[in-house]
Each structure stands twice: as structure tokens, then as C-alpha cells.
Short mmCIF file of C-alpha atoms in Angstrom, two decimals:
data_model
loop_
_atom_site.label_atom_id
_atom_site.label_comp_id
_atom_site.label_asym_id
_atom_site.label_seq_id
_atom_site.Cartn_x
_atom_site.Cartn_y
_atom_site.Cartn_z
CA UNK A 1 -2.07 22.88 -21.70
CA UNK A 2 -4.89 21.48 -19.78
CA UNK A 3 -6.00 23.50 -16.63
CA UNK A 4 -7.67 22.07 -13.51
CA UNK A 5 -8.61 23.31 -10.04
CA UNK A 6 -6.73 20.60 -8.03
CA UNK A 7 -4.31 17.72 -9.18
CA UNK A 8 -3.38 14.82 -6.86
CA UNK A 9 -0.09 12.93 -7.58
CA UNK A 10 -0.67 9.29 -6.54
CA UNK A 11 -3.58 6.92 -6.55
CA UNK A 12 -2.67 5.34 -3.11
CA UNK A 13 -5.46 5.20 -0.46
CA UNK A 14 -4.27 8.65 0.69
CA UNK A 15 -4.71 10.23 -2.78
CA UNK A 16 -7.95 8.48 -3.40
CA UNK A 17 -9.64 9.19 -0.16
CA UNK A 18 -8.73 13.02 -0.50
CA UNK A 19 -9.76 13.04 -4.08
CA UNK A 20 -13.21 11.63 -3.06
CA UNK A 21 -14.07 14.19 -0.03
CA UNK A 22 -13.02 17.14 -2.50
CA UNK A 23 -14.93 15.82 -5.52
CA UNK A 24 -18.19 15.34 -3.07
CA UNK A 25 -17.70 18.78 -2.00
CA UNK A 26 -17.80 20.16 -5.50
CA UNK A 27 -14.06 20.58 -6.30
CA UNK A 28 -12.58 19.64 -9.69
CA UNK A 29 -10.08 16.93 -9.11
CA UNK A 30 -7.78 14.94 -10.98
CA UNK A 31 -5.43 12.16 -9.99
CA UNK A 32 -2.12 11.51 -11.81
CA UNK A 33 -0.45 8.12 -11.09
CA UNK A 34 2.72 6.32 -12.35
CA UNK A 35 1.05 2.65 -12.57
CA UNK A 36 -1.73 1.12 -14.58
CA UNK A 37 -3.73 0.37 -11.42
CA UNK A 38 -4.92 1.76 -8.37
CA UNK A 39 -4.46 1.59 -4.64
CA UNK A 40 -0.62 1.76 -4.01
CA UNK A 41 0.12 -0.94 -1.39
CA UNK A 42 -3.76 -2.01 -1.72
CA UNK A 43 -2.24 -4.16 -4.27
CA UNK A 44 -3.52 -7.50 -5.95
CA UNK A 45 -1.51 -9.73 -8.22
CA UNK A 46 -3.65 -11.57 -10.96
CA UNK A 47 -2.18 -15.03 -11.47
CA UNK A 48 -3.30 -17.97 -13.43
CA UNK A 49 -6.72 -18.92 -12.14
CA UNK A 50 -6.70 -16.81 -9.04
CA UNK A 51 -5.13 -13.75 -7.46
CA UNK A 52 -3.16 -12.62 -4.31
CA UNK A 53 -2.81 -9.53 -2.05
CA UNK A 54 0.75 -8.74 -1.99
CA UNK A 55 0.69 -5.38 -0.51
CA UNK A 56 -1.67 -4.77 2.51
CA UNK A 57 -2.20 -8.01 4.24
CA UNK A 58 -5.57 -7.22 5.92
CA UNK A 59 -7.60 -4.41 7.26
CA UNK A 60 -8.05 -3.82 11.04
CA UNK A 61 -9.96 -0.61 11.92
CA UNK A 62 -9.15 1.50 14.91
CA UNK A 63 -10.79 4.98 14.72
CA UNK A 64 -14.36 5.97 14.12
CA UNK A 65 -13.55 7.47 11.00
CA UNK A 66 -12.20 4.30 9.46
CA UNK A 67 -14.66 2.11 11.00
CA UNK A 68 -17.59 4.17 8.94
CA UNK A 69 -15.39 3.30 5.78
CA UNK A 70 -15.37 -0.40 6.71
CA UNK A 71 -19.15 -0.34 7.36
CA UNK A 72 -19.65 1.40 3.98
CA UNK A 73 -17.53 -1.07 2.12
CA UNK A 74 -19.12 -4.22 3.69
CA UNK A 75 -22.63 -2.66 2.87
CA UNK A 76 -21.29 -2.66 -0.72
CA UNK A 77 -20.11 -6.29 0.01
CA UNK A 78 -16.62 -5.23 -1.15
CA UNK A 79 -15.05 -6.69 2.21
CA UNK A 80 -15.77 -9.24 4.54
CA UNK A 81 -14.66 -10.46 7.97
CA UNK A 82 -11.74 -12.92 7.67
CA UNK A 83 -10.58 -13.97 11.01
CA UNK A 84 -10.51 -12.62 14.67
CA UNK A 85 -7.03 -13.35 15.51
CA UNK A 86 -3.46 -13.25 13.95
CA UNK A 87 -0.98 -15.90 15.13
CA UNK A 88 2.49 -14.64 16.50
CA UNK A 89 5.85 -16.08 15.74
CA UNK A 90 9.23 -15.19 17.26
CA UNK A 91 12.77 -15.59 16.28
CA UNK A 92 13.11 -19.05 17.65
CA UNK A 93 10.04 -20.22 15.59
CA UNK A 94 7.56 -20.40 18.36
CA UNK A 95 4.21 -20.15 17.27
CA UNK A 96 1.65 -18.42 19.70
CA UNK A 97 -2.15 -18.37 19.21
CA UNK A 98 -3.75 -14.80 18.96
CA UNK A 99 -3.47 -13.07 22.53
CA UNK A 100 -6.54 -10.90 21.81
CA UNK A 101 -9.55 -11.25 19.49
CA UNK A 102 -10.89 -8.61 17.19
CA UNK A 103 -11.97 -8.68 13.53
CA UNK A 104 -9.84 -8.56 10.60
CA UNK A 105 -11.26 -7.56 7.17
CA UNK A 106 -10.35 -8.48 3.83
CA UNK A 107 -11.63 -8.18 -0.01
CA UNK A 108 -12.83 -11.46 -1.54
CA UNK A 109 -11.77 -10.08 -5.06
CA UNK A 110 -8.75 -8.61 -3.94
CA UNK A 111 -7.59 -5.49 -1.93
CA UNK A 112 -7.56 -3.45 -5.07
CA UNK A 113 -11.36 -3.40 -5.35
CA UNK A 114 -11.31 -1.20 -2.26
CA UNK A 115 -9.25 1.33 -4.18
CA UNK A 116 -11.48 0.98 -7.32
CA UNK A 117 -14.48 1.78 -4.87
CA UNK A 118 -13.02 4.89 -3.75
CA UNK A 119 -12.10 5.93 -7.20
CA UNK A 120 -15.63 5.72 -8.40
CA UNK A 121 -16.28 8.77 -10.78
CA UNK A 122 -12.84 10.35 -10.35
CA UNK A 123 -10.78 10.99 -13.45
CA UNK A 124 -7.42 9.06 -13.17
CA UNK A 125 -4.62 9.36 -15.42
CA UNK A 126 -2.67 6.39 -15.54
CA UNK A 127 1.04 5.38 -16.64
CA UNK A 128 2.35 8.97 -16.16
CA UNK A 129 5.27 9.61 -13.68
CA UNK A 130 5.17 13.16 -12.72
CA UNK A 131 8.59 14.05 -12.70
CA UNK A 132 8.62 18.01 -12.85
CA UNK A 133 6.69 20.58 -10.85
CA UNK A 134 7.01 24.07 -12.08
CA UNK A 135 5.56 27.22 -10.67
CA UNK A 136 3.78 29.49 -13.20
CA UNK A 137 1.76 32.52 -11.92
CA UNK A 138 -0.66 31.41 -9.20
CA UNK A 139 -0.60 27.68 -10.32
CA UNK A 140 1.67 24.63 -10.89
CA UNK A 141 2.52 22.95 -14.08
CA UNK A 142 3.03 19.25 -13.86
CA UNK A 143 5.25 17.32 -16.60
CA UNK A 144 6.18 13.65 -17.09
CA UNK A 145 9.52 12.60 -17.93
CA UNK A 146 8.71 12.01 -21.81
CA UNK A 147 6.52 15.33 -21.54
CA UNK A 148 3.22 13.66 -22.78
CA UNK A 149 1.50 14.95 -19.60
CA UNK A 150 0.98 18.67 -19.71
CA UNK A 151 -1.13 19.78 -16.81
CA UNK A 152 -1.64 22.95 -14.95
CA UNK A 153 -3.49 22.96 -11.49
CA UNK A 154 -4.09 25.70 -8.96
CA UNK A 155 -3.58 23.28 -6.03
CA UNK A 156 -1.20 20.17 -6.05
CA UNK A 157 -1.33 17.21 -3.66
CA UNK A 158 1.49 14.99 -3.47
CA UNK A 159 0.26 11.87 -2.13
CA UNK A 160 3.24 9.53 -2.68
CA UNK A 161 6.13 8.25 -0.16
CA UNK A 162 7.92 11.13 1.35
CA UNK A 163 11.28 10.22 -0.28
CA UNK A 164 9.71 10.46 -3.90
CA UNK A 165 8.21 13.60 -2.96
CA UNK A 166 11.63 14.99 -1.99
CA UNK A 167 12.76 13.96 -5.54
CA UNK A 168 10.04 15.93 -7.15
CA UNK A 169 10.36 19.24 -5.16
CA UNK A 170 13.80 19.66 -3.99
CA UNK A 171 14.96 21.60 -7.07
CA UNK A 172 12.12 24.04 -7.18
CA UNK A 173 13.88 27.23 -6.90
CA UNK A 174 13.13 28.80 -3.62
CA UNK A 175 11.17 25.67 -2.19
CA UNK A 176 10.08 25.90 1.47
CA UNK A 177 13.38 24.65 3.41
CA UNK A 178 11.53 23.75 6.44
CA UNK A 179 9.08 21.71 4.67
CA UNK A 180 11.60 19.75 2.52
CA UNK A 181 13.53 19.16 5.95
CA UNK A 182 10.39 17.36 7.16
CA UNK A 183 9.96 15.36 4.05
CA UNK A 184 13.62 14.21 4.41
CA UNK A 185 13.18 13.37 7.95
CA UNK A 186 10.75 10.55 7.09
CA UNK A 187 12.34 7.18 6.92
CA UNK A 188 10.89 3.86 5.30
CA UNK A 189 11.81 0.29 5.45
CA UNK A 190 11.76 -1.87 2.50
CA UNK A 191 10.16 -5.38 2.13
CA UNK A 192 10.26 -8.18 -0.59
CA UNK A 193 7.13 -10.31 -1.11
CA UNK A 194 6.90 -13.82 -2.49
CA UNK A 195 3.40 -14.65 -4.14
CA UNK A 196 3.14 -18.28 -4.37
CA UNK A 197 0.45 -20.47 -6.05
CA UNK A 198 -0.08 -24.31 -5.32
CA UNK A 199 -1.67 -27.36 -7.28
CA UNK A 200 -5.31 -27.75 -6.45
CA UNK A 201 -4.23 -30.93 -5.05
CA UNK A 202 -3.02 -29.10 -2.21
CA UNK A 203 -6.33 -27.61 -1.22
CA UNK A 204 -6.82 -30.16 1.52
CA UNK A 205 -3.56 -29.77 3.17
CA UNK A 206 -3.89 -25.87 2.89
CA UNK A 207 -7.29 -26.12 4.87
CA UNK A 208 -6.06 -28.14 7.67
CA UNK A 209 -3.31 -25.28 8.30
CA UNK A 210 -4.31 -24.05 11.82
CA UNK A 211 -3.54 -20.33 11.06
CA UNK A 212 -4.66 -17.97 8.23
CA UNK A 213 -2.09 -15.23 9.03
CA UNK A 214 1.19 -15.26 11.10
CA UNK A 215 3.00 -11.98 12.08
CA UNK A 216 6.56 -12.40 12.95
CA UNK A 217 8.06 -10.61 15.91
CA UNK A 218 11.79 -9.66 15.48
CA UNK A 219 12.51 -12.37 12.96
CA UNK A 220 15.73 -12.03 10.84
CA UNK A 221 13.99 -12.97 7.55
CA UNK A 222 10.09 -13.12 7.82
CA UNK A 223 7.47 -10.64 8.73
CA UNK A 224 4.42 -12.25 7.60
CA UNK A 225 2.88 -15.27 6.26
CA UNK A 226 -0.87 -15.43 5.07
CA UNK A 227 -2.72 -18.14 3.49
CA UNK A 228 -4.09 -15.76 1.04
CA UNK A 229 -6.68 -17.91 -0.81
CA UNK A 230 -8.45 -18.18 2.56
CA UNK A 231 -9.70 -14.68 2.04
CA UNK A 232 -11.52 -15.94 -1.40
CA UNK A 233 -14.98 -17.68 -1.44
CA UNK A 234 -14.38 -21.23 -3.04
CA UNK A 235 -10.84 -20.43 -3.93
CA UNK A 236 -9.50 -22.50 -7.02
CA UNK A 237 -6.23 -23.32 -5.57
CA UNK A 238 -4.06 -22.27 -2.50
CA UNK A 239 -2.25 -19.03 -2.44
CA UNK A 240 0.32 -18.06 0.20
CA UNK A 241 1.91 -14.60 0.72
CA UNK A 242 5.26 -14.26 2.55
CA UNK A 243 6.65 -11.00 3.28
CA UNK A 244 10.34 -10.26 4.26
CA UNK A 245 11.69 -8.55 7.19
CA UNK A 246 13.44 -5.04 6.51
CA UNK A 247 16.85 -6.79 7.31
CA UNK A 248 16.13 -9.53 4.78
CA UNK A 249 15.12 -6.81 2.25
CA UNK A 250 18.00 -4.55 3.23
CA UNK A 251 20.31 -7.79 2.02
CA UNK A 252 18.56 -9.01 -1.11
CA UNK A 253 16.59 -5.83 -2.47
CA UNK A 254 19.10 -5.33 -5.69
CA UNK A 255 19.59 -9.15 -6.29
CA UNK A 256 19.14 -9.94 -9.72
CA UNK A 257 17.92 -13.51 -9.23
CA UNK A 258 14.40 -12.49 -7.67
CA UNK A 259 13.28 -15.98 -8.00
CA UNK A 260 15.99 -17.57 -5.66
CA UNK A 261 15.17 -14.56 -3.26
CA UNK A 262 11.60 -15.55 -3.27
CA UNK A 263 12.24 -19.23 -2.52
CA UNK A 264 14.60 -18.33 0.24
CA UNK A 265 11.40 -16.73 1.86
CA UNK A 266 9.17 -19.72 1.09
CA UNK A 267 11.88 -22.14 2.34
CA UNK A 268 11.94 -20.05 5.71
CA UNK A 269 8.13 -20.43 5.95
CA UNK A 270 8.14 -23.82 5.25
CA UNK A 271 9.79 -24.48 8.75
CA UNK A 272 6.02 -24.00 9.95
CA UNK A 273 4.31 -25.67 6.87
CA UNK A 274 6.56 -27.78 4.77
CA UNK A 275 4.30 -27.79 1.75
CA UNK A 276 4.89 -23.89 1.38
CA UNK A 277 8.26 -24.76 -0.17
CA UNK A 278 6.83 -26.31 -3.24
CA UNK A 279 4.97 -23.82 -5.27
CA UNK A 280 3.43 -24.32 -8.55
CA UNK A 281 4.08 -20.64 -9.60
CA UNK A 282 6.32 -17.98 -7.72
CA UNK A 283 6.43 -14.21 -8.36
CA UNK A 284 8.16 -11.77 -6.35
CA UNK A 285 7.66 -8.09 -5.72
CA UNK A 286 9.90 -5.58 -4.18
CA UNK A 287 8.41 -2.76 -2.13
CA UNK A 288 11.07 -0.12 -1.60
CA UNK A 289 8.73 2.03 0.66
CA UNK A 290 6.87 -0.54 2.57
CA UNK A 291 6.50 0.91 6.00
CA UNK A 292 7.11 4.31 7.70
CA UNK A 293 9.85 3.81 10.29
CA UNK A 294 9.91 7.52 11.27
CA UNK A 295 6.65 9.03 10.14
CA UNK A 296 5.69 12.55 10.27
CA UNK A 297 3.91 13.39 13.23
CA UNK A 298 0.98 15.21 11.69
CA UNK A 299 -1.93 14.25 9.26
CA UNK A 300 -0.48 16.11 6.35
CA UNK A 301 1.95 18.89 5.31
CA UNK A 302 1.64 22.25 3.58
CA UNK A 303 4.34 23.98 1.85
CA UNK A 304 4.71 27.80 1.86
CA UNK A 305 4.81 28.54 -1.67
CA UNK A 306 3.37 30.78 -4.28
CA UNK A 307 0.40 28.27 -4.93
CA UNK A 308 -1.33 25.68 -2.55
CA UNK A 309 0.96 22.62 -2.37
CA UNK A 310 0.21 19.76 0.06
CA UNK A 311 1.63 16.40 1.00
CA UNK A 312 -0.21 13.43 2.38
CA UNK A 313 0.09 9.78 2.61
CA UNK A 314 0.51 6.67 5.29
CA UNK A 315 3.64 8.29 6.35
CA UNK A 316 1.56 11.33 7.93
CA UNK A 317 0.77 10.11 11.48
CA UNK A 318 1.41 6.42 11.06
CA UNK A 319 2.46 3.72 8.76
CA UNK A 320 -0.48 1.72 7.84
CA UNK A 321 -3.66 1.86 5.39
CA UNK A 322 -5.81 3.35 8.18
CA UNK A 323 -3.14 6.29 8.53
CA UNK A 324 -3.18 6.69 4.70
CA UNK A 325 -6.98 7.30 4.72
CA UNK A 326 -7.22 9.52 7.66
CA UNK A 327 -4.27 11.52 5.99
CA UNK A 328 -6.31 12.11 2.81
CA UNK A 329 -9.45 12.93 4.72
CA UNK A 330 -7.91 15.51 7.06
CA UNK A 331 -6.17 17.09 4.04
CA UNK A 332 -9.40 17.19 2.10
CA UNK A 333 -11.29 18.64 5.24
CA UNK A 334 -8.62 21.41 5.57
CA UNK A 335 -9.09 22.32 1.83
CA UNK A 336 -12.80 22.61 2.10
#
């Protein structure tokens, strides 16, 4: 049984930002994540000859702490300015140019490169879903469903969506009821993402598109259309990301034929750009916990337990990537 000082469950941006600061301060940290990659919704899908960001669409910093990270990422040539405005579209299909101008940043090699940068020199155990958290003496024992993970930690940080955190801690004998109620109060909306590529012959048509990203306002089916290939330098072919509304996801989340659902999204997007309805390749991804619709109002949550146990994520104080980063930073500073 391996013993560590701090174990973090979840390699999204909250877990990574927290781990980075703790390790820089001299703490022993290890991250355990259920997936093969890093970043959570900082997700990049590798496609034939290209890639596309099917989670976070862009980064638009607001606060000073996140702006400092943006400057650091720019200095290492990981991100670059993408556009100075996002178009808006209403339920009636009326497209409006950006009302305000500000810089939106993206990663030319995919959003996952941001997570990889933050994870430098941090030990990450991949492909291990933590399903059991057991109190032992002054520590916690973490185990996976197949019991291949056996790890004990003096401190545990749960950096996953609140509903998943509830599943992990609700059956711990005598667990902090007030903390559990706060976790249960957090609510999320789902989203379905269509990831589409097009023949290189469509490149000229795509480049003539008068927008790079469209945010839909109160639309029945759509929340976002992005010309994702415009983030790349000399893209080999056009790629488009279409994200559903929460209402659309509620209707079709459990549908077995994902391809037809993805095509529905492309067909709706084609009302503004007809060529989008004719993909060369179409993949679909479902996000069960896309956006926190009822977030926790503080940067992190601490449970009253026999050993330190904390919770952080984008659902702490917001619902976006900046909230996730600030949540991890705030928790690390508290521990330090």
C-alpha cells in the first residue's frame, strides 16, 4: 500500500492548478484520474489529420490571477489571441456582431496542451476511477473499482463534479452532513457536442465565414458554433464544433444513435452556414456535467472529518475554466 501526503482525485484544471501550487511549495502530491488524458473539459479530440477542442471553446480572462496564467502560457507559446469578439444569435436566428471587443485566447495545438503544461513534473495515475474512500487512522485509503489502485493519503482533494463527489463520499460512515448537503445542492446542465471535419476543398468556403464563433442566446437546440480550425496555424482542413443547449441535451442525452443526434446539431447550425450540414467525418461527445447551473458560492469546500478532506472545481464560485483555476489556487493557498 503506497502512502503519500496529498492525493488529488481529478486531473481537470482545478486539480492541476491546486497540485501545481502545492508541489511548488514543497508538498508531496499525486493525482489520480479516470481517463487517459488531462484537463477535463480542456479536451481536444484527435481526428484524421487534425484536431478540435470539444470542451472549452476559448479562454477569456477576467481576474488578475488568471490573467497572470494567460501571460505565462503566452510566454511559452501555448496559447495565442484568437478573435476580439464573439457573435451572438437569438432564438429567431438573427445574428448580431460583437457588442463589445475583448481578446479571446486559444491553443493552436489544442486546449489539452494547457493541461499538459500545468501537469509538468506532477505524477498522474491515469485510467483509475476512484470508487472507494475509506477512513484509516489519520489518513484516507483510496481504491478503484477493480482494486488495482491501493493508495493512502494524509490529505485528499476531490476535484471532480459535485454529483460525482457525492457518489464517492455519501456512504462514508459519519460523514459531515452539512458538507454533503452543500455538495448535493450543486446542479449541472448537460451538453452534447458535434465534432465535424470537412474536405480540404471546403477550406475557401470556411475561410469566407464572417464569424469564428457564435454564442446562442436562449436557443432551443444550440449553445455554440465554432469554426475550430481557425484556431490553428495553416489548418489542413475545416473543423467545426457545435454544442447543444441544455434542453437539447435533456431530450437526447441517452439516445443510442449518437450520429443522428450529432447530425441534428449540424443541420441546425447549417441554417446559418449551409456547408456545415455536409461533414466528411462526424463524432459526438456527451458532457453530463457541462456547466454548473447552481454553483457553490465559495472557492472550495472543506469537510469536517478525521483527516483533511477538501473539494474544489469549476462549480466552486462559477461554472467556467477560470473558476476552476481559481478554485484550485485558493485551496492550495489555504493548505499552504
